[in-house]
Short mmCIF file of C-alpha atoms in Angstrom, two decimals:
data_model
loop_
_atom_site.label_atom_id
_atom_site.label_comp_id
_atom_site.label_asym_id
_atom_site.label_seq_id
_atom_site.Cartn_x
_atom_site.Cartn_y
_atom_site.Cartn_z
CA UNK A 1 0.20 0.03 -0.02
CA UNK A 2 1.23 3.69 -1.05
CA UNK A 3 1.19 5.73 1.96
CA UNK A 4 -0.86 9.04 1.95
CA UNK A 5 0.19 12.09 3.69
CA UNK A 6 -2.09 11.60 6.28
CA UNK A 7 -0.41 8.61 7.55
CA UNK A 8 2.65 10.14 8.37
CA UNK A 9 1.70 11.31 11.80
CA UNK A 10 0.77 7.82 12.70
CA UNK A 11 3.32 6.22 11.47
CA UNK A 12 5.56 8.02 13.12
CA UNK A 13 4.63 7.71 16.30
CA UNK A 14 4.24 3.91 15.57
CA UNK A 15 8.02 3.43 14.73
CA UNK A 16 9.11 6.41 17.34
CA UNK A 17 6.91 3.85 20.08
CA UNK A 18 8.67 0.83 19.12
CA UNK A 19 11.58 2.07 19.32
CA UNK A 20 11.37 3.27 22.50
CA UNK A 21 9.26 -0.39 23.82
CA UNK A 22 12.42 -2.16 21.78
CA UNK A 23 14.78 -1.80 24.62
CA UNK A 24 17.98 -1.75 22.59
CA UNK A 25 17.08 2.32 21.73
CA UNK A 26 18.10 4.82 24.25
CA UNK A 27 16.89 8.92 23.34
CA UNK A 28 18.78 11.50 23.78
CA UNK A 29 16.27 14.61 23.67
CA UNK A 30 12.41 12.55 24.58
CA UNK A 31 10.35 10.93 22.38
CA UNK A 32 8.83 13.81 20.57
CA UNK A 33 11.38 15.40 18.73
CA UNK A 34 12.19 11.95 17.83
CA UNK A 35 8.11 11.86 15.80
CA UNK A 36 8.91 14.56 14.66
CA UNK A 37 11.87 13.77 12.13
CA UNK A 38 10.33 11.22 11.66
CA UNK A 39 6.83 12.81 10.49
CA UNK A 40 9.29 14.74 8.27
CA UNK A 41 11.42 12.16 6.46
CA UNK A 42 8.10 10.50 5.70
CA UNK A 43 6.37 14.39 4.27
CA UNK A 44 9.56 14.30 1.83
CA UNK A 45 9.37 11.18 0.60
CA UNK A 46 5.79 10.94 0.32
CA UNK A 47 6.00 13.98 -1.80
CA UNK A 48 8.94 13.54 -3.83
CA UNK A 49 6.05 11.05 -5.66
CA UNK A 50 3.39 13.33 -4.94
CA UNK A 51 5.75 16.36 -7.88
CA UNK A 52 6.79 12.57 -9.84
CA UNK A 53 3.00 12.36 -10.37
CA UNK A 54 2.68 15.98 -10.89
CA UNK A 55 5.28 15.91 -14.26
CA UNK A 56 3.73 11.93 -15.31
CA UNK A 57 0.69 13.67 -14.96
CA UNK A 58 2.18 17.12 -17.21
CA UNK A 59 3.89 14.67 -19.47
CA UNK A 60 0.70 13.04 -20.68
CA UNK A 61 -0.86 16.57 -21.55
CA UNK A 62 1.56 17.21 -23.49
CA UNK A 63 0.68 14.35 -25.46
CA UNK A 64 -2.38 13.78 -25.25
CA UNK A 65 -3.18 14.06 -28.93
CA UNK A 66 -0.39 11.33 -29.93
CA UNK A 67 -2.83 9.47 -27.12
CA UNK A 68 -5.76 9.75 -28.32
CA UNK A 69 -4.55 8.96 -32.05
CA UNK A 70 -2.60 5.57 -31.21
CA UNK A 71 -5.29 4.78 -28.35
CA UNK A 72 -2.45 3.93 -25.98
CA UNK A 73 -4.72 3.27 -22.84
CA UNK A 74 -4.27 6.21 -20.58
CA UNK A 75 -2.81 4.07 -16.73
CA UNK A 76 -0.11 2.08 -18.53
CA UNK A 77 1.11 5.22 -20.44
CA UNK A 78 0.50 6.68 -17.20
CA UNK A 79 2.54 3.97 -15.34
CA UNK A 80 5.98 3.46 -17.71
CA UNK A 81 6.30 6.93 -17.44
CA UNK A 82 6.17 7.68 -13.70
CA UNK A 83 8.88 3.92 -14.19
CA UNK A 84 11.20 5.82 -16.00
CA UNK A 85 10.85 9.01 -14.62
CA UNK A 86 10.70 7.53 -10.88
CA UNK A 87 14.80 7.79 -10.61
CA UNK A 88 15.08 11.78 -11.58
CA UNK A 89 12.91 12.20 -8.47
CA UNK A 90 14.35 9.48 -6.33
CA UNK A 91 11.44 7.44 -5.54
CA UNK A 92 11.81 3.85 -5.46
CA UNK A 93 8.24 2.11 -6.98
CA UNK A 94 8.25 -1.25 -5.03
CA UNK A 95 7.15 -1.33 -1.68
CA UNK A 96 8.89 -3.29 0.25
CA UNK A 97 12.09 -1.46 -1.39
CA UNK A 98 10.87 1.80 -0.56
CA UNK A 99 10.29 1.38 3.36
CA UNK A 100 13.30 -1.02 3.05
CA UNK A 101 14.63 2.59 2.48
CA UNK A 102 13.12 4.73 4.52
CA UNK A 103 13.83 2.89 7.19
CA UNK A 104 17.34 2.87 6.20
CA UNK A 105 16.78 6.55 5.81
CA UNK A 106 15.33 7.54 9.08
CA UNK A 107 18.22 5.49 11.38
CA UNK A 108 20.62 7.17 10.33
CA UNK A 109 19.15 10.72 10.41
CA UNK A 110 18.20 9.48 13.76
CA UNK A 111 22.09 8.53 14.99
CA UNK A 112 23.50 11.60 13.01
CA UNK A 113 21.55 13.65 15.08
CA UNK A 114 21.96 12.24 17.84
CA UNK A 115 18.56 12.18 18.74
CA UNK A 116 19.53 8.35 19.35
CA UNK A 117 21.36 5.92 20.50
CA UNK A 118 21.74 2.14 20.04
CA UNK A 119 24.31 -1.35 21.22
CA UNK A 120 23.03 -3.84 18.26
CA UNK A 121 23.56 -3.86 15.31
CA UNK A 122 22.52 -1.61 12.67
CA UNK A 123 20.10 -3.44 11.31
CA UNK A 124 18.48 -4.74 14.58
CA UNK A 125 16.90 -1.62 15.11
CA UNK A 126 16.67 -1.05 10.87
CA UNK A 127 14.83 -3.98 10.82
CA UNK A 128 12.28 -2.33 14.00
CA UNK A 129 11.65 0.97 12.08
CA UNK A 130 10.08 -0.85 8.95
CA UNK A 131 8.13 -4.38 10.94
CA UNK A 132 6.44 -1.01 12.93
CA UNK A 133 6.04 0.46 9.17
CA UNK A 134 4.75 -2.63 7.55
CA UNK A 135 3.00 -2.61 11.34
CA UNK A 136 1.31 -0.23 10.14
CA UNK A 137 0.41 -0.47 6.61
CA UNK A 138 -0.76 -3.66 7.48
CA UNK A 139 -3.63 -2.79 10.09
CA UNK A 140 -4.87 0.49 8.31
CA UNK A 141 -7.64 -1.18 6.05
CA UNK A 142 -8.34 -3.67 9.25
CA UNK A 143 -9.02 -0.28 10.97
CA UNK A 144 -10.66 1.57 8.37
CA UNK A 145 -13.34 -0.60 8.14
CA UNK A 146 -14.11 -0.93 12.24
CA UNK A 147 -13.93 2.73 11.75
CA UNK A 148 -16.24 2.62 8.71
CA UNK A 149 -18.38 0.20 10.25
CA UNK A 150 -18.60 2.32 13.12
CA UNK A 151 -19.94 5.26 11.03
CA UNK A 152 -22.97 3.89 9.63
CA UNK A 153 -24.02 2.57 12.99
CA UNK A 154 -23.30 5.63 14.29
CA UNK A 155 -26.89 7.37 15.99
CA UNK A 156 -27.16 10.74 13.14
CA UNK A 157 -25.73 9.99 9.76
CA UNK A 158 -23.07 11.27 8.28
CA UNK A 159 -22.51 12.45 5.20
CA UNK A 160 -18.72 11.36 3.55
CA UNK A 161 -16.28 13.98 2.81
CA UNK A 162 -18.44 16.81 5.29
CA UNK A 163 -16.20 18.08 7.74
CA UNK A 164 -18.05 16.87 10.59
CA UNK A 165 -17.07 13.08 8.91
CA UNK A 166 -14.13 13.48 8.81
CA UNK A 167 -13.82 15.04 12.05
CA UNK A 168 -15.57 12.05 13.87
CA UNK A 169 -13.23 10.01 11.34
CA UNK A 170 -9.84 10.69 12.84
CA UNK A 171 -11.12 10.73 16.64
CA UNK A 172 -12.27 6.99 15.55
CA UNK A 173 -9.55 6.49 13.41
CA UNK A 174 -7.00 7.11 16.58
CA UNK A 175 -9.57 5.45 18.80
CA UNK A 176 -8.64 2.22 17.53
CA UNK A 177 -5.09 2.79 16.49
CA UNK A 178 -4.45 3.48 20.79
CA UNK A 179 -6.56 -0.02 21.78
CA UNK A 180 -4.36 -2.02 19.02
CA UNK A 181 -1.34 0.63 20.89
CA UNK A 182 0.17 1.88 17.70
CA UNK A 183 0.35 5.60 19.44
#
């Protein structure tokens, strides 16, 4: 699954908590600054992909006439262009490789900025970060389904897409994350 911008704070908190609870990582400046740095790294990665997709859309629009003439499938062409431009934007398209890269980047920056210390192998700490990201992603759809079910059985009917719906969704989503120990 692709990480979306609203998920970055939740994933960052999960990574921070998992590092805190693992028993072999110590925090030099507290957990909150660490979580904020992780969130920034995640948001930067998400924004790189957004910039890539904007460029792909721009290329598609510039070549709209040729694509119509040649009857090219727009989705396939989008993917091919995205694949070709990904390296220029520093985006890794395979999710497992991408999450591994992000985990390494998080670990490296946390250590270089002296946010954390550890006395085990770097790989072991990186695996904590990677697994936290994967656990969140694997739980996301399950949690979202639970929240949607709760909203459908809510006392008053909320209309999806409204500000009130979004606020209640967010509140219930965070509640479910707390129940699962993710925040």
